[in-house]
mmCIF file of C-alpha atoms and ligand atoms in Angstrom:
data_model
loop_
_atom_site.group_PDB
_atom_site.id
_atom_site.type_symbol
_atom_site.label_atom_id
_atom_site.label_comp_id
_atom_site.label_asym_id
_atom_site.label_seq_id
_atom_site.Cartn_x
_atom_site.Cartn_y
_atom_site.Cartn_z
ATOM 1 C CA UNK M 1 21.109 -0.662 -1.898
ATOM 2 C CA UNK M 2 19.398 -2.010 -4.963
ATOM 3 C CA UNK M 3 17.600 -5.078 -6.366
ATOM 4 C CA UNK M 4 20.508 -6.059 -8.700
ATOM 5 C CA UNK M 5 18.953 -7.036 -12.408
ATOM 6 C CA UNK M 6 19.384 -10.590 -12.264
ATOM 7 C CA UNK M 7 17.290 -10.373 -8.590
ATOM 8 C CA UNK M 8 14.881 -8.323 -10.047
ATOM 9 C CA UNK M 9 14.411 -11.336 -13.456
ATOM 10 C CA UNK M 10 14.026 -13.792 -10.902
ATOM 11 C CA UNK M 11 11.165 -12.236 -8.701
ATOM 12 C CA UNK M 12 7.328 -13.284 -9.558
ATOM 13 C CA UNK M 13 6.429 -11.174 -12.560
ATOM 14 C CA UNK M 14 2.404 -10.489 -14.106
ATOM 15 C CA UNK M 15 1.332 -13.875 -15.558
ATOM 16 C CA UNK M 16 2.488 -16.404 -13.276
ATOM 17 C CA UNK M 17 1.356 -15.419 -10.129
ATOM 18 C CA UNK M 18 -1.809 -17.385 -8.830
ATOM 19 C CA UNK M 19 -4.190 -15.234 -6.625
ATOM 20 C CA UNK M 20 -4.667 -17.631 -3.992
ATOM 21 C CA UNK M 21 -3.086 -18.597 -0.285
ATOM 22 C CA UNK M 22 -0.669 -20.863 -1.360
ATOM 23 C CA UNK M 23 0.814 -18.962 -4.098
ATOM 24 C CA UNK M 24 1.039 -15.812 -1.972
ATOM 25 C CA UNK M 25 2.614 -17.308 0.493
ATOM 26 C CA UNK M 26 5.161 -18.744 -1.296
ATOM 27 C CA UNK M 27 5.840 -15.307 -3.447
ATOM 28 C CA UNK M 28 6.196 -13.562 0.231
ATOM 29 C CA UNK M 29 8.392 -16.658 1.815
ATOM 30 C CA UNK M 30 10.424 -17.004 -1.274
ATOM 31 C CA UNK M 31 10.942 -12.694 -1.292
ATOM 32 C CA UNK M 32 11.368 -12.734 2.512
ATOM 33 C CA UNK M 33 14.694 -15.491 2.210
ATOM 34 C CA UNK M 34 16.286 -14.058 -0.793
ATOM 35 C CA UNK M 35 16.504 -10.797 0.480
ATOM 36 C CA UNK M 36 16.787 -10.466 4.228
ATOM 37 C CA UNK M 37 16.536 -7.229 6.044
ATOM 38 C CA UNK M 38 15.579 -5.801 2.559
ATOM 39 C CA UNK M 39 11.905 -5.839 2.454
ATOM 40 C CA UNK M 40 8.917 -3.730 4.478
ATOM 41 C CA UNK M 41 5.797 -3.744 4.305
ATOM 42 C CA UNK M 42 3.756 -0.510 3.774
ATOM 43 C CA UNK M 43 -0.252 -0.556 5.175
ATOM 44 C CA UNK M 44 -2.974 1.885 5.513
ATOM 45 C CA UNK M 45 -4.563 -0.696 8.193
ATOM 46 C CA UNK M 46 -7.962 -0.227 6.217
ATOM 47 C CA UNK M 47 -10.635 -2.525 5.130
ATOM 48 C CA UNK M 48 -8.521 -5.148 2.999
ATOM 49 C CA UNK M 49 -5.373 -4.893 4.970
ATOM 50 C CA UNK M 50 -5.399 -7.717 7.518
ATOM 51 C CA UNK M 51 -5.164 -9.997 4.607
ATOM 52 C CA UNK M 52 -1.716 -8.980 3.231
ATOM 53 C CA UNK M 53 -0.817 -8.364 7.119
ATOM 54 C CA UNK M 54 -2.066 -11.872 8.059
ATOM 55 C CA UNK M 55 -0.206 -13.323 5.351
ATOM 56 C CA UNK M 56 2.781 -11.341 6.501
ATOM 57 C CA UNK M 57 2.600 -12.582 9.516
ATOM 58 C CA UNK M 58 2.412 -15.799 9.258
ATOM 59 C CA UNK M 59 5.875 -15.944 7.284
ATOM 60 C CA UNK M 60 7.601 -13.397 9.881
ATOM 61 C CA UNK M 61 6.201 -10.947 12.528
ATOM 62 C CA UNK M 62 9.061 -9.147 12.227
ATOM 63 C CA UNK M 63 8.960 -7.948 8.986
ATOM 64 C CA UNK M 64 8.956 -3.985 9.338
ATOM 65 C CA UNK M 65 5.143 -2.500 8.816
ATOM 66 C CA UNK M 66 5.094 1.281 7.635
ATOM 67 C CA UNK M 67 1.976 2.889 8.846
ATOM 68 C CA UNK M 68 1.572 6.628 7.419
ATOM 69 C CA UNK M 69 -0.659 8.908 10.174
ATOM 70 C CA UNK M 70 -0.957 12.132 8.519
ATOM 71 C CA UNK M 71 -2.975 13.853 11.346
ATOM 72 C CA UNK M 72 -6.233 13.258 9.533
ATOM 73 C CA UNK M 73 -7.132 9.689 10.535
ATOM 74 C CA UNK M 74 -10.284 8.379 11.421
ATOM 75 C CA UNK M 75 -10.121 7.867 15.185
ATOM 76 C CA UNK M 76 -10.872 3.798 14.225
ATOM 77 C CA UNK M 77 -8.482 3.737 11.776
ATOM 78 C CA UNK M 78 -5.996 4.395 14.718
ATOM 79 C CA UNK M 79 -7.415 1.696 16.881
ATOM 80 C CA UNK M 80 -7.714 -0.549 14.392
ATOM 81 C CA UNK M 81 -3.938 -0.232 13.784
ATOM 82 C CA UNK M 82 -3.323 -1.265 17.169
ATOM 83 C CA UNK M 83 -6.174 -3.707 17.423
ATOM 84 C CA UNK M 84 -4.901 -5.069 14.192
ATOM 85 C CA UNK M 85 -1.269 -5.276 15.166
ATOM 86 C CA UNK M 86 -2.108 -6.994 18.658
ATOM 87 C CA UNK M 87 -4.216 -9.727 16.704
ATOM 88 C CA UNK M 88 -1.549 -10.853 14.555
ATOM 89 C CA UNK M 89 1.469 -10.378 16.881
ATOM 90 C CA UNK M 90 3.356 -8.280 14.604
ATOM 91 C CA UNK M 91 6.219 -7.041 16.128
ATOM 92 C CA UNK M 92 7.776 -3.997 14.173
ATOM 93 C CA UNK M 93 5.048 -1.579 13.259
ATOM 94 C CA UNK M 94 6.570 1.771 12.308
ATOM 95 C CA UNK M 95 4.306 4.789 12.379
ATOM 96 C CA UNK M 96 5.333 7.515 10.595
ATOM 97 C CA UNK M 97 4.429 11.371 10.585
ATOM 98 C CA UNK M 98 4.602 14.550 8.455
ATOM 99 C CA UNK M 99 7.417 17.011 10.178
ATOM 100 C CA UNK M 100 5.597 19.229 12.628
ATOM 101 C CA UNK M 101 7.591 22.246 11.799
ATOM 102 C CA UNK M 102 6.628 21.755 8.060
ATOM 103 C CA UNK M 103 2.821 21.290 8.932
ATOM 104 C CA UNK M 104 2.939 24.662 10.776
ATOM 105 C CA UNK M 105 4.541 26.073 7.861
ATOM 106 C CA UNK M 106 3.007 24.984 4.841
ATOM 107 C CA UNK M 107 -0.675 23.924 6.151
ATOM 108 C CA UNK M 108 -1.096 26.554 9.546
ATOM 109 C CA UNK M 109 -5.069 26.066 9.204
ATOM 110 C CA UNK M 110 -4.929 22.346 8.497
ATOM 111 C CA UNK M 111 -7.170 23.524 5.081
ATOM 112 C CA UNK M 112 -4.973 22.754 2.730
ATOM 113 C CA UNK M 113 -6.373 19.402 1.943
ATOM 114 C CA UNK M 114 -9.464 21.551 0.796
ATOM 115 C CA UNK M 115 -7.661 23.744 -1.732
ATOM 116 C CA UNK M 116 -4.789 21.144 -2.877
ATOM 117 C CA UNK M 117 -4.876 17.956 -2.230
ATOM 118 C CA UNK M 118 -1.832 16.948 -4.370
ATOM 119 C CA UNK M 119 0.074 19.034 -2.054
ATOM 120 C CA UNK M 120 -1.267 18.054 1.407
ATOM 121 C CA UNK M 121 -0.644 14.348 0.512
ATOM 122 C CA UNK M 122 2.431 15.545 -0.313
ATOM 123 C CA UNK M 123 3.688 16.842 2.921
ATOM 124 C CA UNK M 124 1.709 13.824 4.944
ATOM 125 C CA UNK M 125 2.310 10.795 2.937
ATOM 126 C CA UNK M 126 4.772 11.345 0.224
ATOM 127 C CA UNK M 127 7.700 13.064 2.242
ATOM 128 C CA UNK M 128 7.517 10.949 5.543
ATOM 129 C CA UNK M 129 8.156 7.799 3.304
ATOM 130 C CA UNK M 130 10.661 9.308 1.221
ATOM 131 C CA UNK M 131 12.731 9.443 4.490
ATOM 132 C CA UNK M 132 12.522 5.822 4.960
ATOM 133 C CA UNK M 133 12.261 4.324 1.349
ATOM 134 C CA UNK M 134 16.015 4.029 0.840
ATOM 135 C CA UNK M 135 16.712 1.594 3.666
ATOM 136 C CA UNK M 136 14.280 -1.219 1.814
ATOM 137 C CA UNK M 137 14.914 -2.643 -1.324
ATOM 138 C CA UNK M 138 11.289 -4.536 -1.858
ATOM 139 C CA UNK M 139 7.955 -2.618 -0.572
ATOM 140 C CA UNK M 140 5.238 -4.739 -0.587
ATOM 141 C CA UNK M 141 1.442 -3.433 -0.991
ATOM 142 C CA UNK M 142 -1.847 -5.041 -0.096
ATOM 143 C CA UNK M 143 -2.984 -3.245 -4.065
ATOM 144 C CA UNK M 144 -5.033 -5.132 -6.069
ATOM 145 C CA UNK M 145 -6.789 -4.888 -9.483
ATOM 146 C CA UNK M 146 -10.123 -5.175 -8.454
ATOM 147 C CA UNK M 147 -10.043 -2.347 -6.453
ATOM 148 C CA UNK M 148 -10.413 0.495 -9.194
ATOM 149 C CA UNK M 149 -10.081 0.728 -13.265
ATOM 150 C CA UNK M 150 -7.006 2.506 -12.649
ATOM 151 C CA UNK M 151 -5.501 -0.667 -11.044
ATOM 152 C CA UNK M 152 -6.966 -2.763 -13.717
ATOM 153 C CA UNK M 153 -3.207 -3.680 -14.824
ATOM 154 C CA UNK M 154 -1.628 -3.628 -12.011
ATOM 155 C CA UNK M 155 1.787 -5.640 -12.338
ATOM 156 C CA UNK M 156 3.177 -8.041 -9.298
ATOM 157 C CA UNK M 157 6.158 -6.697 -9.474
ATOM 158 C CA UNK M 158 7.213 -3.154 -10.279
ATOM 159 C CA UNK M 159 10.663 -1.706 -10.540
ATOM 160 C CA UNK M 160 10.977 1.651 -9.673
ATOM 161 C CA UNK M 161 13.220 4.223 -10.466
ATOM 162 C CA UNK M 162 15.575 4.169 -7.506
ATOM 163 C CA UNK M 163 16.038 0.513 -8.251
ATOM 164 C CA UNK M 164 13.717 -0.729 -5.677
ATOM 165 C CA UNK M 165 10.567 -3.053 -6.272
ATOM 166 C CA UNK M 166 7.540 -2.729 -5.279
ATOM 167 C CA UNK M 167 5.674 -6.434 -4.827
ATOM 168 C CA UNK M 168 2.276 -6.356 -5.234
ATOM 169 C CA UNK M 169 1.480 -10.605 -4.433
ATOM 170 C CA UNK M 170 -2.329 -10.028 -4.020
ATOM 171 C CA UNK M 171 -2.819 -8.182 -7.334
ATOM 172 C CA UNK M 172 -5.096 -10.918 -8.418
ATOM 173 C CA UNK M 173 -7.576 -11.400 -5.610
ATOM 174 C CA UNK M 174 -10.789 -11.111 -6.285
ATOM 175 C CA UNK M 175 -13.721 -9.021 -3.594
ATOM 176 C CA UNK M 176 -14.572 -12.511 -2.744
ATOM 177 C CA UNK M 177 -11.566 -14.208 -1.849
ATOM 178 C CA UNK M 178 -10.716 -10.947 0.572
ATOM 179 C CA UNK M 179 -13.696 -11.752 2.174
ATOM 180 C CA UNK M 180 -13.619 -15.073 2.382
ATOM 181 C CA UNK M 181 -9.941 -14.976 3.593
ATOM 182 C CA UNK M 182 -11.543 -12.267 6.504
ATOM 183 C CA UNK M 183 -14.080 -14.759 7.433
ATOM 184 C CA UNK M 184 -11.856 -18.013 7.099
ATOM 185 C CA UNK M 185 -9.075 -16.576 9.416
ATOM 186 C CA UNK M 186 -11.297 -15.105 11.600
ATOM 187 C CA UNK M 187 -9.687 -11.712 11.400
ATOM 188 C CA UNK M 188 -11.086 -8.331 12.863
ATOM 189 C CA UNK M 189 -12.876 -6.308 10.806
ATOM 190 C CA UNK M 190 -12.141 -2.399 10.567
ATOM 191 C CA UNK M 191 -14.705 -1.007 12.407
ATOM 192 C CA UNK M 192 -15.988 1.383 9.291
ATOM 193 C CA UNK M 193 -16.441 -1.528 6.867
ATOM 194 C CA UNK M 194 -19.812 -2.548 8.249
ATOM 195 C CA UNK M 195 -20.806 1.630 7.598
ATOM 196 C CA UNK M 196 -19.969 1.027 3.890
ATOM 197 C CA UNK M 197 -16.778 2.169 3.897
ATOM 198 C CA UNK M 198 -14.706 -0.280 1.566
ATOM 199 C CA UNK M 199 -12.005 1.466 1.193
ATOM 200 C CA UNK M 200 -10.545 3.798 3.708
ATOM 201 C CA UNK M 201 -7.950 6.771 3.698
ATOM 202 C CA UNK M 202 -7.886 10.087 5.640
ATOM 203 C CA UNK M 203 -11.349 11.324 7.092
ATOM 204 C CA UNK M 204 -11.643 14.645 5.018
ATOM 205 C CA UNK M 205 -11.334 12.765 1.831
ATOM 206 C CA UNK M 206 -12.961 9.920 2.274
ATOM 207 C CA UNK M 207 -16.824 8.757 1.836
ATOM 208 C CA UNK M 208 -18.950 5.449 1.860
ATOM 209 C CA UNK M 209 -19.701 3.761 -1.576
ATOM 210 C CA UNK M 210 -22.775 2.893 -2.791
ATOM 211 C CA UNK M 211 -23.837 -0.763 -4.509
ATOM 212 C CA UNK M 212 -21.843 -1.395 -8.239
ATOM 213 C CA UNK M 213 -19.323 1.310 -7.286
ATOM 214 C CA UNK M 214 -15.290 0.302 -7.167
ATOM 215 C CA UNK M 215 -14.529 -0.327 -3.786
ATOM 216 C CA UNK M 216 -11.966 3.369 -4.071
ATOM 217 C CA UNK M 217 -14.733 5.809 -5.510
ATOM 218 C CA UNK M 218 -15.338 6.644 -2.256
ATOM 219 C CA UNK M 219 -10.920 8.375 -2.307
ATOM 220 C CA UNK M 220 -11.391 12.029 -3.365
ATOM 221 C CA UNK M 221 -14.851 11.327 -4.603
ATOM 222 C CA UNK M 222 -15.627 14.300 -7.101
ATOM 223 C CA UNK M 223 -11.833 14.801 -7.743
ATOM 224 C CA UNK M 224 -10.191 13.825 -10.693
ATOM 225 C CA UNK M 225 -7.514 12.471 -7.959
ATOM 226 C CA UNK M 226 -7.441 8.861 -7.364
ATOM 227 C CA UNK M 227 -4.369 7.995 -5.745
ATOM 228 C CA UNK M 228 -2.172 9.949 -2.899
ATOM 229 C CA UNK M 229 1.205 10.078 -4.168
ATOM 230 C CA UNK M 230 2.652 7.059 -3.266
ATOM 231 C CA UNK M 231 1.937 5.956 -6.551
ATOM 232 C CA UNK M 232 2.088 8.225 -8.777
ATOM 233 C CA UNK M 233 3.812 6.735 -12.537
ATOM 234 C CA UNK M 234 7.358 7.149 -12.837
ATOM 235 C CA UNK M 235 9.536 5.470 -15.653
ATOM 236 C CA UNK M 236 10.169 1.553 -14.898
ATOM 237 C CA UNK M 237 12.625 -1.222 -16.701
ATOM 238 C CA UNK M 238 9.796 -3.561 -18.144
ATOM 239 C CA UNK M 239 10.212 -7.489 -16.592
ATOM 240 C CA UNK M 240 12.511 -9.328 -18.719
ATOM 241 C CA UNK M 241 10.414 -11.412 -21.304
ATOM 242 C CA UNK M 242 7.856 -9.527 -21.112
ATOM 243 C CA UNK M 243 6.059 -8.990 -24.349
ATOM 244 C CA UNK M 244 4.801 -5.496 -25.753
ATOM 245 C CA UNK M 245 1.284 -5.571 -24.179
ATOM 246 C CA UNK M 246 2.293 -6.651 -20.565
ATOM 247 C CA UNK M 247 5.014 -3.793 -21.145
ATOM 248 C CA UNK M 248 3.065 -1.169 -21.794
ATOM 249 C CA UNK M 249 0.538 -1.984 -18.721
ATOM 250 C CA UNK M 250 3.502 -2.074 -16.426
ATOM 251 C CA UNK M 251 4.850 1.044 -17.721
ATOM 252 C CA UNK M 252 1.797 2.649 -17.455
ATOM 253 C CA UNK M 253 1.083 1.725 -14.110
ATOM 254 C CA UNK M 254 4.090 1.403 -12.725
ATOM 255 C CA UNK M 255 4.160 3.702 -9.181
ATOM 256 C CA UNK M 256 6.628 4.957 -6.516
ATOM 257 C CA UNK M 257 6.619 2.775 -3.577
ATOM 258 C CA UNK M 258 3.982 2.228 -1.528
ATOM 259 C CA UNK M 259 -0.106 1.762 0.249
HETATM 260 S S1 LIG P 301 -5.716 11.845 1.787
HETATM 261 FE FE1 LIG P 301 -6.619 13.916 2.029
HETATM 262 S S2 LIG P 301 -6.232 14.573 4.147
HETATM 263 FE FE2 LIG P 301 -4.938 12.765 3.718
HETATM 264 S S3 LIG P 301 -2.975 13.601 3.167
HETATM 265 FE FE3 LIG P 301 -4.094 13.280 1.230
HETATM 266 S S4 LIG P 301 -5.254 15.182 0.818
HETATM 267 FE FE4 LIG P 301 -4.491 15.273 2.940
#
């Protein structure tokens, strides 16, 4: 399957997406009816992720929720999944895992992570999704601009080369509306957040930031590396209407499926 074009012209495009509740909610409700059975949700269950969960949620707990473990987890991260999950009632959490004949193979020591990255996030992340990304048409992320410069532009809605989307609704919230949503809805907190982790990924590569740093310099800090694959840029069919400038962001940005 594919999101035909005339599905893909009528889906929420950069510019007229509000970043509040309300508008999010009715991107996700109006995504969720037009294409049933179609659309997953992919989550790191880090520190942002109970608000596009939450939101989830509350339209359908049975919307399918892709959770990479890649064997190099924080221990809370794991918890937190399944703290997380409980909270919210969400019924179809999918965890997924690298092949173990393939980790034997290609990473015996478990160092490759130390030596290239590119490639272990490649045989954790990358490869167990690729199994599962045909049977969705829309993969929706928890991304947002704030997070990093290199997310500055991020688009609401991506195509991607296999003819899937990738729906980013919370692409405009701001640090503070995260938090306030945390606070507001009372949701659990991952456990790292209050040790200045703000954003949080596999252990090996991942460190607390300091004050006035983006919320991801603490992903392969010291790396030129900033994301893990999921999104790395592959060509895209610009939204239709879209005028040079928004074009060239999405292009530029535009990502494989998934975080
Ligand atoms: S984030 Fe680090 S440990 Fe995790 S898969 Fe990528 S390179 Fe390996």
């Amino acid at each position: 399957m594919a999101v035909s074009e005339d599905e893909y012209k009528a889906l929420p495009h950069q510019g007229v997406v509000a970043a509040s509740e309300e508008e999010t909610g009715r991107v996700l409700a109006s995504v969720l009816a037009r294409f049933p059975g179609r659309v997953a949700v992919i989550s790191s269950f880090g520190a942002e992720s109970a608000v596009l969960l939450a939101q989830i949620a509350a339209q359908d707990k049975a919307v399918p929720v892709f959770f990479l473990d890649t064997g190099r987890h924080f221990p809370e991260t794991l918890a937190y999944r399944d703290e997380l999950s409980q909270h919210l009632g969400l019924e179809d959490v999918r965890t997924l895992q690298p092949a173990r004949k393939e980790v034997e193979y290609r990473d015996p020591e478990g160092q490759l992570v130390a030596f290239d990255p590119d490639a272990c996030c490649a045989l954790r992340k990358v490869e167990p999704l690729d199994v599962v990304l045909p049977e969705f048409d829309i993969w929706v992320t928890g991304r947002k601009r704030m997070q990093a410069a290199t997310r500055a532009a991020l688009p609401v809605a991506e195509r991607q080369a296999d003819g899937s989307v990738k729906l980013n609704p919370l692409a405009g919230w701001s640090e503070a509306q995260i938090a306030d949503f945390m606070k507001e809805k009372a949701l659990p907190a991952h456990p790292l957040v209050a040790r200045g982790y703000r954003s949080i990924g596999c252990e090996p590569c991942t460190r607390p930031v300091g004050a006035g740093e983006d919320s991801r310099a603490g992903r392969w800090a010291g790396l030129a590396k900033t994301e893990c694959g999921l999104h790395r840029p592959v060509p895209v069919t610009p939204p239709p209407g879209a005028d040079k400038e928004e074009i060239s962001a999405t292009a530029l940005l535009a990502e494989r499926p998934v975080e």
